[in-house]
CSV table of C-alpha atoms and ligand atoms in Angstrom, one decimal:
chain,number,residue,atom,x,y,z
P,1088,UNK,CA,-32.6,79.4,-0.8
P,1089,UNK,CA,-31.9,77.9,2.6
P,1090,UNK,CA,-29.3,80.9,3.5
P,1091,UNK,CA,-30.4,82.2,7.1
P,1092,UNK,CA,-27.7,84.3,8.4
P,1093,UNK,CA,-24.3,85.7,8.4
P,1094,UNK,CA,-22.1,84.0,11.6
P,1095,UNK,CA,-18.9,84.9,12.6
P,1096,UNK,CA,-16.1,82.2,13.0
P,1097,UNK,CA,-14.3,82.9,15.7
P,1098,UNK,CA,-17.2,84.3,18.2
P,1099,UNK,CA,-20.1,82.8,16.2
P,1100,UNK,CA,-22.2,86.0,16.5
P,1101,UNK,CA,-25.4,85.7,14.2
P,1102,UNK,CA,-25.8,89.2,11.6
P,1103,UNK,CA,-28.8,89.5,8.7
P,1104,UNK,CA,-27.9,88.3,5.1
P,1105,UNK,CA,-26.7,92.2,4.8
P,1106,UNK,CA,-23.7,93.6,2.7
P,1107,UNK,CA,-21.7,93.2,6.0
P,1108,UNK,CA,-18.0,92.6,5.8
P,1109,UNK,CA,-16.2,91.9,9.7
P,1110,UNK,CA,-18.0,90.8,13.1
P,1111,UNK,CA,-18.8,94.1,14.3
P,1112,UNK,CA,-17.9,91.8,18.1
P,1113,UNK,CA,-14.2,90.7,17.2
P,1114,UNK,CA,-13.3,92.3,13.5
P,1115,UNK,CA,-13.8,88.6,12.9
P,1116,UNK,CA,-15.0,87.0,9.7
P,1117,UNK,CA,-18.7,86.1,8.4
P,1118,UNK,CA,-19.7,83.4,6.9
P,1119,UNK,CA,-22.8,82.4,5.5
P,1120,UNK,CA,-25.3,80.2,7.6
P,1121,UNK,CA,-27.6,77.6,6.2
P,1122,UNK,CA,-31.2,76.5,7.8
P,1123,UNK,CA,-30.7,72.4,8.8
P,1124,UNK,CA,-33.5,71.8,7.2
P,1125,UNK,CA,-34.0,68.2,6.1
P,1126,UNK,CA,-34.5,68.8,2.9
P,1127,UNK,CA,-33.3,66.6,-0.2
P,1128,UNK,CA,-29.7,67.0,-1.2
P,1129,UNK,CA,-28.7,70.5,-3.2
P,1130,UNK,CA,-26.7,71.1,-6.0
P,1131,UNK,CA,-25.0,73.6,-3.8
P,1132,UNK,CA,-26.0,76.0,-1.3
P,1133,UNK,CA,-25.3,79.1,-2.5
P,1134,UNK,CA,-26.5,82.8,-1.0
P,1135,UNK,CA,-29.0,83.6,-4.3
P,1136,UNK,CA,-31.6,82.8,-5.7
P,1137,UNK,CA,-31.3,80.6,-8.4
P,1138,UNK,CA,-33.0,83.5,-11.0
P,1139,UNK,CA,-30.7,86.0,-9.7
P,1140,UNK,CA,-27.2,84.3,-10.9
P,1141,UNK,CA,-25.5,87.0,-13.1
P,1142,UNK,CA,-24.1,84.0,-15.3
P,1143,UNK,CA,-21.2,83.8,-18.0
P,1144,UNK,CA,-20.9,79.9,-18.1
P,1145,UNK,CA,-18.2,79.4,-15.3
P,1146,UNK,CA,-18.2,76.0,-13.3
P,1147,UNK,CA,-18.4,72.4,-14.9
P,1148,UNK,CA,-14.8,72.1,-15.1
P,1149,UNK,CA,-12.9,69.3,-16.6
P,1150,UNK,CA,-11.6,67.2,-14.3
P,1151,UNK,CA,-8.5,65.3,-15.8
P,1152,UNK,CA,-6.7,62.6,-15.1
P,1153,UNK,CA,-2.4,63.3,-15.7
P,1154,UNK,CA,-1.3,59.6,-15.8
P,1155,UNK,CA,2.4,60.4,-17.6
P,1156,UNK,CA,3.0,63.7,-14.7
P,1157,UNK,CA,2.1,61.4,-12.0
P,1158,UNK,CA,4.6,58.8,-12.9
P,1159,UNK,CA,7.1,61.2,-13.5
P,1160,UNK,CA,6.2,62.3,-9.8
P,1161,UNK,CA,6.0,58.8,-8.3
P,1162,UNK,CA,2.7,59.5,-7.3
P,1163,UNK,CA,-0.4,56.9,-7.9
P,1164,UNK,CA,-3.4,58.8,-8.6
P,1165,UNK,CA,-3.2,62.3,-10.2
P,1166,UNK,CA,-5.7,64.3,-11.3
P,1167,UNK,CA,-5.9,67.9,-12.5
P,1168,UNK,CA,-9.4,70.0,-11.4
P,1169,UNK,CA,-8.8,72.7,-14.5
P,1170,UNK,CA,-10.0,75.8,-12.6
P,1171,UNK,CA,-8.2,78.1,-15.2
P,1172,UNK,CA,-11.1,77.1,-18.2
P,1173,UNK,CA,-13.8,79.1,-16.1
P,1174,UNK,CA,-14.8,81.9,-18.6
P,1175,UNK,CA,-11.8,84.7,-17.7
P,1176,UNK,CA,-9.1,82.2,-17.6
P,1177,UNK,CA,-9.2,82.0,-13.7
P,1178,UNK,CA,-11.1,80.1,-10.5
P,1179,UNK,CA,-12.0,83.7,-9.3
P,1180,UNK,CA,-15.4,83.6,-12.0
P,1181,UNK,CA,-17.1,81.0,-9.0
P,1182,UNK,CA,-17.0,84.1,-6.3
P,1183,UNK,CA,-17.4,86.7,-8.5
P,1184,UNK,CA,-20.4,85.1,-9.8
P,1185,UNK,CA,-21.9,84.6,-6.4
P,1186,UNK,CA,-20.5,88.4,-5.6
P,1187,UNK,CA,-22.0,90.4,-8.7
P,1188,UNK,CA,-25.5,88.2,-8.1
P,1189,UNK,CA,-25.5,89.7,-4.3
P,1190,UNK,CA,-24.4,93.2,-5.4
P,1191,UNK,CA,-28.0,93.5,-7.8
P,1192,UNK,CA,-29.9,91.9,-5.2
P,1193,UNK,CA,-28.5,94.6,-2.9
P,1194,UNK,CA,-29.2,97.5,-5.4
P,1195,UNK,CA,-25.8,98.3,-5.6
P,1196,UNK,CA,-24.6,100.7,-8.8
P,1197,UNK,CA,-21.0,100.3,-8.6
P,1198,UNK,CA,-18.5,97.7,-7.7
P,1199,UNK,CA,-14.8,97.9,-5.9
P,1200,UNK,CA,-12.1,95.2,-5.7
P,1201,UNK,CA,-8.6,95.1,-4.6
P,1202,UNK,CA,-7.3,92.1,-6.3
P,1203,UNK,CA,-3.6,90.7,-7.6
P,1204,UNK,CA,-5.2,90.2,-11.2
P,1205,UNK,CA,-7.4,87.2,-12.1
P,1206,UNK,CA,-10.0,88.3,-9.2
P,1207,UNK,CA,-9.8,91.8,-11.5
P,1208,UNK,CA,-10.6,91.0,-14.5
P,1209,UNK,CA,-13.1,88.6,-13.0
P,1210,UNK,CA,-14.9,91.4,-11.4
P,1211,UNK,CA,-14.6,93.6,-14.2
P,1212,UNK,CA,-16.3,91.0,-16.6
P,1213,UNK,CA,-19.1,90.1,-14.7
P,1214,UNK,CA,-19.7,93.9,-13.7
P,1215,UNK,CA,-19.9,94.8,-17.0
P,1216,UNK,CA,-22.3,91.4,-17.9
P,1217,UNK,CA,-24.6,93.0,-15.1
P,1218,UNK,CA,-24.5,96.3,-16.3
P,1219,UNK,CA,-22.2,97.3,-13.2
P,1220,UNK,CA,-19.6,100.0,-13.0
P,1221,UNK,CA,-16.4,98.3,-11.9
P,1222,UNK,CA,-13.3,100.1,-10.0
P,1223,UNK,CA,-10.6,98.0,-9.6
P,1224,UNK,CA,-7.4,98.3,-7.4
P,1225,UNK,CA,-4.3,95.9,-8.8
P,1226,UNK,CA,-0.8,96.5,-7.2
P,1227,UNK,CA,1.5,97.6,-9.5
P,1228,UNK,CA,3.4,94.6,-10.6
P,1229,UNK,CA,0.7,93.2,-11.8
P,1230,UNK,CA,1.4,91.4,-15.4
P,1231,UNK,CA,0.1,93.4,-18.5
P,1232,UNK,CA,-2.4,90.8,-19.9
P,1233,UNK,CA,-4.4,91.1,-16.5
P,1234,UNK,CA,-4.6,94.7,-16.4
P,1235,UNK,CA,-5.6,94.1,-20.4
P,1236,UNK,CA,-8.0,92.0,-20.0
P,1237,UNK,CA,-9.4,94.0,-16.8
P,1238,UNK,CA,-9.5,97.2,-19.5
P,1239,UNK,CA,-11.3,95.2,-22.2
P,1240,UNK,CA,-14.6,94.3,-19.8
P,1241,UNK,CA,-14.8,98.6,-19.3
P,1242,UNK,CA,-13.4,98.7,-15.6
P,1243,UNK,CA,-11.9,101.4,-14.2
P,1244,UNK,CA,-8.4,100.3,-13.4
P,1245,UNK,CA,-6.0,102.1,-10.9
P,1246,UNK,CA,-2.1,101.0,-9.8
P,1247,UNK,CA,-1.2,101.1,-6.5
P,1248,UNK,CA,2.5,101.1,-5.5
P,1249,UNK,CA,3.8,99.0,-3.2
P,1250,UNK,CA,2.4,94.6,-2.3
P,1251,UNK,CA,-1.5,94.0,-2.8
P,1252,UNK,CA,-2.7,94.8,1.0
P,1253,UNK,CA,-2.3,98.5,0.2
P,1254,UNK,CA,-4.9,97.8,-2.7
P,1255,UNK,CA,-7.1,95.9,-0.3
P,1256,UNK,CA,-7.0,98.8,2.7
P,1257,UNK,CA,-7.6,101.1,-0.1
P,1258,UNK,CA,-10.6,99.6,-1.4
P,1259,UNK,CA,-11.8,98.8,1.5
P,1260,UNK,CA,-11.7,102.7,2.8
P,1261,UNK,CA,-13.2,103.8,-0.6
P,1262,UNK,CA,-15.6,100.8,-0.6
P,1263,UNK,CA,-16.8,102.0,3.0
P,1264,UNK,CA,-17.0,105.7,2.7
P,1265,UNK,CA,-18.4,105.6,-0.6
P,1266,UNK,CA,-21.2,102.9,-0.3
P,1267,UNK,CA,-19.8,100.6,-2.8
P,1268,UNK,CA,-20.2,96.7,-2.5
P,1269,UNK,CA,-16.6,95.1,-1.7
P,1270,UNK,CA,-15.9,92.4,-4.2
P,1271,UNK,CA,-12.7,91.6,-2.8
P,1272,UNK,CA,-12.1,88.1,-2.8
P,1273,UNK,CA,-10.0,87.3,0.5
P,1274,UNK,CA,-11.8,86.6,3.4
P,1275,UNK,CA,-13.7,89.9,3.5
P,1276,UNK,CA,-16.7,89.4,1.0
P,1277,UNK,CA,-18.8,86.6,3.1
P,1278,UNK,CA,-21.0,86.0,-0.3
P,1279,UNK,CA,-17.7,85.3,-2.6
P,1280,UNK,CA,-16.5,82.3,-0.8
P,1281,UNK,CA,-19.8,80.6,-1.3
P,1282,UNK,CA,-18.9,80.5,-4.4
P,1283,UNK,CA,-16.0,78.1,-4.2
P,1284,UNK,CA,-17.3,75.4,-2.4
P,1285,UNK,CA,-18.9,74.2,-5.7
P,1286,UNK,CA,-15.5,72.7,-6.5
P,1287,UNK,CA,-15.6,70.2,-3.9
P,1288,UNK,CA,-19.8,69.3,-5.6
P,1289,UNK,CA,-18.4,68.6,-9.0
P,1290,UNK,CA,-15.1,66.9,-7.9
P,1291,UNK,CA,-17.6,64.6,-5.9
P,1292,UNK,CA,-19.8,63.9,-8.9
P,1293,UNK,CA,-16.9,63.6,-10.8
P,1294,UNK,CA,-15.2,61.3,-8.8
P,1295,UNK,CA,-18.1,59.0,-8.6
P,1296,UNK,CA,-18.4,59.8,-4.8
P,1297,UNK,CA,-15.1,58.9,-3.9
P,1298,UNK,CA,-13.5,61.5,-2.2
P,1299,UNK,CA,-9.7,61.9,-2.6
P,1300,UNK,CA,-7.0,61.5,-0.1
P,1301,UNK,CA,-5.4,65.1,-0.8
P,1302,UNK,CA,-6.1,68.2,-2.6
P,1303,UNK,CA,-3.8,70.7,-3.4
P,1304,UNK,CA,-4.8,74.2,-3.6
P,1305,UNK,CA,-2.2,77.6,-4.1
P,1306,UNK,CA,-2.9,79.8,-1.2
P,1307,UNK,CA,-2.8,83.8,-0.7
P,1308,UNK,CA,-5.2,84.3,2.0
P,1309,UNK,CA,-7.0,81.3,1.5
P,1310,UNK,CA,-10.7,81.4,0.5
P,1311,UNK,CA,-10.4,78.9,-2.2
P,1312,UNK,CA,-9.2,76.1,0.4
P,1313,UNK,CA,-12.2,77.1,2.8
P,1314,UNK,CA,-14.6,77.0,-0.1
P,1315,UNK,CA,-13.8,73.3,-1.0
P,1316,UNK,CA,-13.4,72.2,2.5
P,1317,UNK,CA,-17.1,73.7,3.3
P,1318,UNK,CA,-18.0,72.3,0.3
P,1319,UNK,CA,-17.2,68.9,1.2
P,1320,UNK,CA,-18.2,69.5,4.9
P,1321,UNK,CA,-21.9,69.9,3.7
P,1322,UNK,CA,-21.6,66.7,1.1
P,1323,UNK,CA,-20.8,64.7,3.9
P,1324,UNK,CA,-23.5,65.7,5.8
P,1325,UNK,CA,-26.2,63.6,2.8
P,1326,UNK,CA,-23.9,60.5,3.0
P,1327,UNK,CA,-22.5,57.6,4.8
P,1328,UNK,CA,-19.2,58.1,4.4
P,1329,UNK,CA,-16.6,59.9,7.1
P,1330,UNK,CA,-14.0,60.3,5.1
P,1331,UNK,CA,-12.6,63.9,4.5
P,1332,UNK,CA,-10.1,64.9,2.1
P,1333,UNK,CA,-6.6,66.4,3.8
P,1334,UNK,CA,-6.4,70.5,2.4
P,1335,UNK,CA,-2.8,71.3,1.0
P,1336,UNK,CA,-2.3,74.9,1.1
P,1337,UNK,CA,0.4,76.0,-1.1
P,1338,UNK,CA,3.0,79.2,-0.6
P,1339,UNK,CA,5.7,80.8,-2.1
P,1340,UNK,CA,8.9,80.6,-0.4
P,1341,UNK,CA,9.1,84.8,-1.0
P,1342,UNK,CA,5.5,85.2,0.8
P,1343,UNK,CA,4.6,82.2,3.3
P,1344,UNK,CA,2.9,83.8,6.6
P,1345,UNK,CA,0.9,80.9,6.7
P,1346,UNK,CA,3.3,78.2,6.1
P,1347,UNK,CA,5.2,79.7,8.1
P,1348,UNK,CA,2.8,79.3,11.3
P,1349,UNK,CA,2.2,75.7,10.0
P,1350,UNK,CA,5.3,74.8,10.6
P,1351,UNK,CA,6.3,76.6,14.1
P,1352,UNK,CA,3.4,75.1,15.2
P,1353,UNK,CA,1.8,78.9,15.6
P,1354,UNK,CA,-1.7,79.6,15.6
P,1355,UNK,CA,-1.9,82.7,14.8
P,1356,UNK,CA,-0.7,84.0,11.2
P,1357,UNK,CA,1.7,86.7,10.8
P,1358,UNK,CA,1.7,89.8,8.0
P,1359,UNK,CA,4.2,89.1,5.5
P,1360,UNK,CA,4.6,92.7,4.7
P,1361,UNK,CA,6.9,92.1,1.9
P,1362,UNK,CA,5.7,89.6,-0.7
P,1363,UNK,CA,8.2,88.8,-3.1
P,1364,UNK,CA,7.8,86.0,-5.6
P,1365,UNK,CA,6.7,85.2,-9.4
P,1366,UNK,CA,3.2,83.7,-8.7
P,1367,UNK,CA,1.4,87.3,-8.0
P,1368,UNK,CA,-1.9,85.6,-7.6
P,1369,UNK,CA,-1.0,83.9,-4.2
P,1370,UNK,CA,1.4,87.2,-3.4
P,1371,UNK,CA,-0.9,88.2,-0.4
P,1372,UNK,CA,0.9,89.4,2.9
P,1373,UNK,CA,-2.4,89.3,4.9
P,1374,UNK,CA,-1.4,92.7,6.0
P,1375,UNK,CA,-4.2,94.0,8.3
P,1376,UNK,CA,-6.6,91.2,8.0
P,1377,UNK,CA,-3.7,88.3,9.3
P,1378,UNK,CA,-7.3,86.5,10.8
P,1379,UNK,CA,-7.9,85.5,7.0
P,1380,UNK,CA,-4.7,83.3,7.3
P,1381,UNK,CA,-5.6,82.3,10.9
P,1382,UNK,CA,-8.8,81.1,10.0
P,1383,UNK,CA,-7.5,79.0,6.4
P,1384,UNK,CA,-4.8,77.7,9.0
P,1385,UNK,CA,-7.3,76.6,11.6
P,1386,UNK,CA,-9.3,75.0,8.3
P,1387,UNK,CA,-6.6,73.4,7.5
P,1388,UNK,CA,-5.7,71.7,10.6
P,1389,UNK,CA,-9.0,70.3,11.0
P,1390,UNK,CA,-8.7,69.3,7.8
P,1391,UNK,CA,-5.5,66.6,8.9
P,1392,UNK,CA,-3.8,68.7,6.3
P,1393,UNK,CA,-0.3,70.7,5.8
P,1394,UNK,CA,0.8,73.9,4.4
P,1395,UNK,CA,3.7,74.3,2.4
P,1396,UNK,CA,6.2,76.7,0.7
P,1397,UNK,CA,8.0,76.2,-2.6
P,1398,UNK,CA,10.5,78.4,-4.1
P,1399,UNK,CA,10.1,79.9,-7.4
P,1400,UNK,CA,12.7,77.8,-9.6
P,1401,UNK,CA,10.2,74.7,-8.7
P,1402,UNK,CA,7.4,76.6,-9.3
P,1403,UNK,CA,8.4,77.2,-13.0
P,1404,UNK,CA,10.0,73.6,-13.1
P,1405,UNK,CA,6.3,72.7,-12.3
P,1406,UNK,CA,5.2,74.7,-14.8
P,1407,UNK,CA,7.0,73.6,-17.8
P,1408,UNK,CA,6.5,69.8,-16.4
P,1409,UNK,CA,2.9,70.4,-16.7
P,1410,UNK,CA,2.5,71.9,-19.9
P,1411,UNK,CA,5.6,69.6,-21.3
P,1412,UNK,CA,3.9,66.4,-19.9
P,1413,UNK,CA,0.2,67.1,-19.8
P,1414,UNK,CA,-0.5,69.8,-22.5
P,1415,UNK,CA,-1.8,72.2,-19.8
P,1416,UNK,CA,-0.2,75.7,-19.8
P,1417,UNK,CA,-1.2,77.6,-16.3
P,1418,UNK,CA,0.3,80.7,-14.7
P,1419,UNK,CA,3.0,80.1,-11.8
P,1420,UNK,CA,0.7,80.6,-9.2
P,1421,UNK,CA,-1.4,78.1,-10.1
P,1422,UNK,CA,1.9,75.6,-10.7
P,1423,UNK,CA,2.4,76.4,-6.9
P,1424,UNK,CA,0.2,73.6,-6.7
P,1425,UNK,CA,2.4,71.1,-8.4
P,1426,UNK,CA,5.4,72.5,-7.1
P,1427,UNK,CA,3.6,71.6,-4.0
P,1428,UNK,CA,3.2,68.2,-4.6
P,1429,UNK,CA,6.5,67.7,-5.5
P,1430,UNK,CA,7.8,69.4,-2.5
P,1431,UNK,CA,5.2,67.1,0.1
P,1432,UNK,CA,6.2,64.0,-1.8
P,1433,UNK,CA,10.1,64.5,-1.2
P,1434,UNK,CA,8.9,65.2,2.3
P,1435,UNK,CA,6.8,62.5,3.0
P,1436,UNK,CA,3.5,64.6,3.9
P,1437,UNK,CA,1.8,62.0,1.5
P,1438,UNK,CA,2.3,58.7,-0.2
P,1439,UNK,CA,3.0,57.3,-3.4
P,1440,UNK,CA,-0.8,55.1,-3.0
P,1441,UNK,CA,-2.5,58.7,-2.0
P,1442,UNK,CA,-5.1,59.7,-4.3
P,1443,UNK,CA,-4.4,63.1,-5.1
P,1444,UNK,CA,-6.2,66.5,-6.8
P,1445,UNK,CA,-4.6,70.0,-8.0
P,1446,UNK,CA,-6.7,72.4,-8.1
P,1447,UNK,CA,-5.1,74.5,-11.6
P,1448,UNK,CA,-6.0,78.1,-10.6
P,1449,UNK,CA,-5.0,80.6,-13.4
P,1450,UNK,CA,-4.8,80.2,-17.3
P,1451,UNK,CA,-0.8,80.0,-18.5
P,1452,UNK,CA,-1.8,83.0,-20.6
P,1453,UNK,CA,-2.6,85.3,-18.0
P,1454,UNK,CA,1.0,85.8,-16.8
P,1455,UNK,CA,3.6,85.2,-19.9
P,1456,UNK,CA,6.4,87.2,-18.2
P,1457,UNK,CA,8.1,84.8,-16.6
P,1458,UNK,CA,7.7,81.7,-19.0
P,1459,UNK,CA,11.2,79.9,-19.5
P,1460,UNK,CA,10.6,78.8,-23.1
P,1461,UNK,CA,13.7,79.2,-25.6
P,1462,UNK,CA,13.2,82.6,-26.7
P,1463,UNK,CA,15.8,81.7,-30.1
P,1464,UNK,CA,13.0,80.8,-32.3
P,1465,UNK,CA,14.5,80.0,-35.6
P,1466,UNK,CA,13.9,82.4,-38.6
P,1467,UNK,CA,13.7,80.5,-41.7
P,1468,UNK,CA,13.4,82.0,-45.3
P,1469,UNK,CA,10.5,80.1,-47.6
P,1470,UNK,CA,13.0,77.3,-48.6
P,1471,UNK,CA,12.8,73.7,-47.8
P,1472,UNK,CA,16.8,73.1,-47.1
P,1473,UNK,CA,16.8,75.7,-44.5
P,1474,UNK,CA,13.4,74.5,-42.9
P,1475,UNK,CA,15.0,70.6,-42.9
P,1476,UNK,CA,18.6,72.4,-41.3
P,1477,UNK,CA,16.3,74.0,-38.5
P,1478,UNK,CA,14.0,71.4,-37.7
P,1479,UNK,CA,17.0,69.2,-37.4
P,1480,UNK,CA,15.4,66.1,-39.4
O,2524,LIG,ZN1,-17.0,87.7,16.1
């Protein structure tokens, strides 16, 4: 383990590897600090020890390549990063992973999150793989199969009215006054993000060391973006190559604080205090911790990169494109990311020769409320004239 430190990223204040959440300085946010050791290249760095992973199989993703969707796009070189086969259906397993490991090493009992659905049941199953008590704060809306699924791992589930921040200040209150490790995975947990950056490892082994012109990635506050950006930051640092890949954060059009400072050329990010779109997993207003959005913004600039809002008739357009064309089914939020595409292309943010990634967040499964499919399913007696009338042979 070459972790050293906690640093803060705006001040760059240096903390202990503790269960520390916010620059006690500036309120601003930790990240972990390596040792530049000149040591042989990792896997990853992560925050653990390798014997401490509490493990359910997530990571190794397919990577796939979606020549018919691409053409359909006009775009070159697609390929799909299939986030949504980690073992609960979403990306969230790489944090929580990373999260669950630091909670035993910490000698915590109990767990907390504040989460929009996929980081729940996330939380919830690798709580319960630890032999962790899980309490889980989802707004609301949130779609019946992810409270479900939360349920099934044993979690203690609780709806709060009103968008997701209130579940994060909630958590975070209980979390604090209570001595309970935070798993929320925003910017808040600095272990969690670790987590993601192991996306960018495998899409460089799995690109053969060629790293891609764009990569699109659906944003609520952002830590998945950071994750792969870090990620690739530290690759680069073991080869000859320069060249780094441009981040594409995606938004809805109904909760886009961070697009929206993209595009007035702001750099600061303003609450969106009001969420209101179909893709719940990037339905994050940043309310009370705005520097989360900042900071993916700033990430993104450096990056040479562009954020982006789509409205939700693309988003399911992208949907059913995807799982019409491709065979993969994901939830909306994770279409974002197409959507996205689709949107930058018409634009001009990228060209037809750029070689581009989509980082497929959530399982299609995970959120069927929405789905435009034909809901007049034919009902057929056992009878082969009616079956031959219906399939329309
Ligand atoms: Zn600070």
């Amino acid at each position: 383990m070459h972790a050293i430190g906690l640093r803060c990223v705006f001040c760059q204040t240096l903390y202990p590897l503790a269960p520390l959440y916010e620059c006690e300085a500036c309120q601003g946010i930790l990240e972990v600090t390596y040792a530049q050791e000149n040591i042989e290249e990792p896997r990853a760095w992560l925050p653990i020890a390798g014997e401490n992973r509490i493990y359910l199989g997530e990571g190794d993703t397919k990577l796939l390549s979606a020549e018919r969707l691409a053409k359909r796009l006009g775009v070159k070189s697609l390929q799909l990063k299939c986030e949504f086969m980690n073992p609960t259906g979403s990306f969230k397993d790489r944090p929580v992973s990373i999260g669950i490991s630091k909670a035993i090493e910490f000698g915590y009992q109990k767990v907390i999150a504040a989460s929009s659905g996929n980081g729940a049941a996330s939380v919830a199953a690798y709580a319960a793989r630890a032999g962790l008590e899980a309490i889980i704060l989802v707004p609301d809306s949130t779609p019946l199969e992810k409270v479900k699924q939360t349920l099934a791992y044993g979690a203690k589930v609780i709806r709060v009215t009103g968008p997701y921040s209130n579940c994060f200040s909630l958590a975070k209150q209980l979390g604090e006054s209570q001595n309970i490790f935070n798993l929320t995975t925003t910017l808040l947990n600095p272990y969690t993000v670790e987590g993601n950056k192991v996306v960018a490892y495998e899409l460089y082994e799995q690109m053969s060391g060629t790293i891609p012109d764009v990569i699109y990635v659906p944003i609520g506050a952002g830590p998945l973006l950071i994750g792969i950006y870090k990620g690739y930051v530290e690759k680069s640092q073991y080869h000859v190559s320069t060249k780094m890949p441009r981040m594409a954060g995606i938004q809805a059009e109904g909760n886009n604080p961070i697009a929206t400072a993209f595009v007035q050329g702001e750099p600061v990010v303003q609450a969106e205090p009001d969420p209101r779109t179909i893709a719940g997993g990037i339905a994050d207003g940043l309310v009370g911790y705005e520097k989360d959005g900042t900071y993916t913004l700033q990430i993104v600039k450096q990056s040479n990169g562009f954020v982006t809002d789509v409205p939700d008739s693309l988003i399911l357009q992208a949907q059913m494109l995807l799982a019409g064309e491709e065979g993969v089914f994901v939830e909306p939020s994770a279409a974002a990311g197409i959507a996205g595409l689709m949107k930058s292309l018409e634009e001009n943010r990228i060209t037809e020769n750029d070689s581009v990634v989509v980082v497929l967040t959530g399982h299609g499964l995970k959120d069927m409320g929405n789905v435009r499919v034909a809901s007049d399913v034919p009902t057929i007696d056992h009878c082969m004239e009616q079956l031959i009338e219906a399939v329309d042979i």
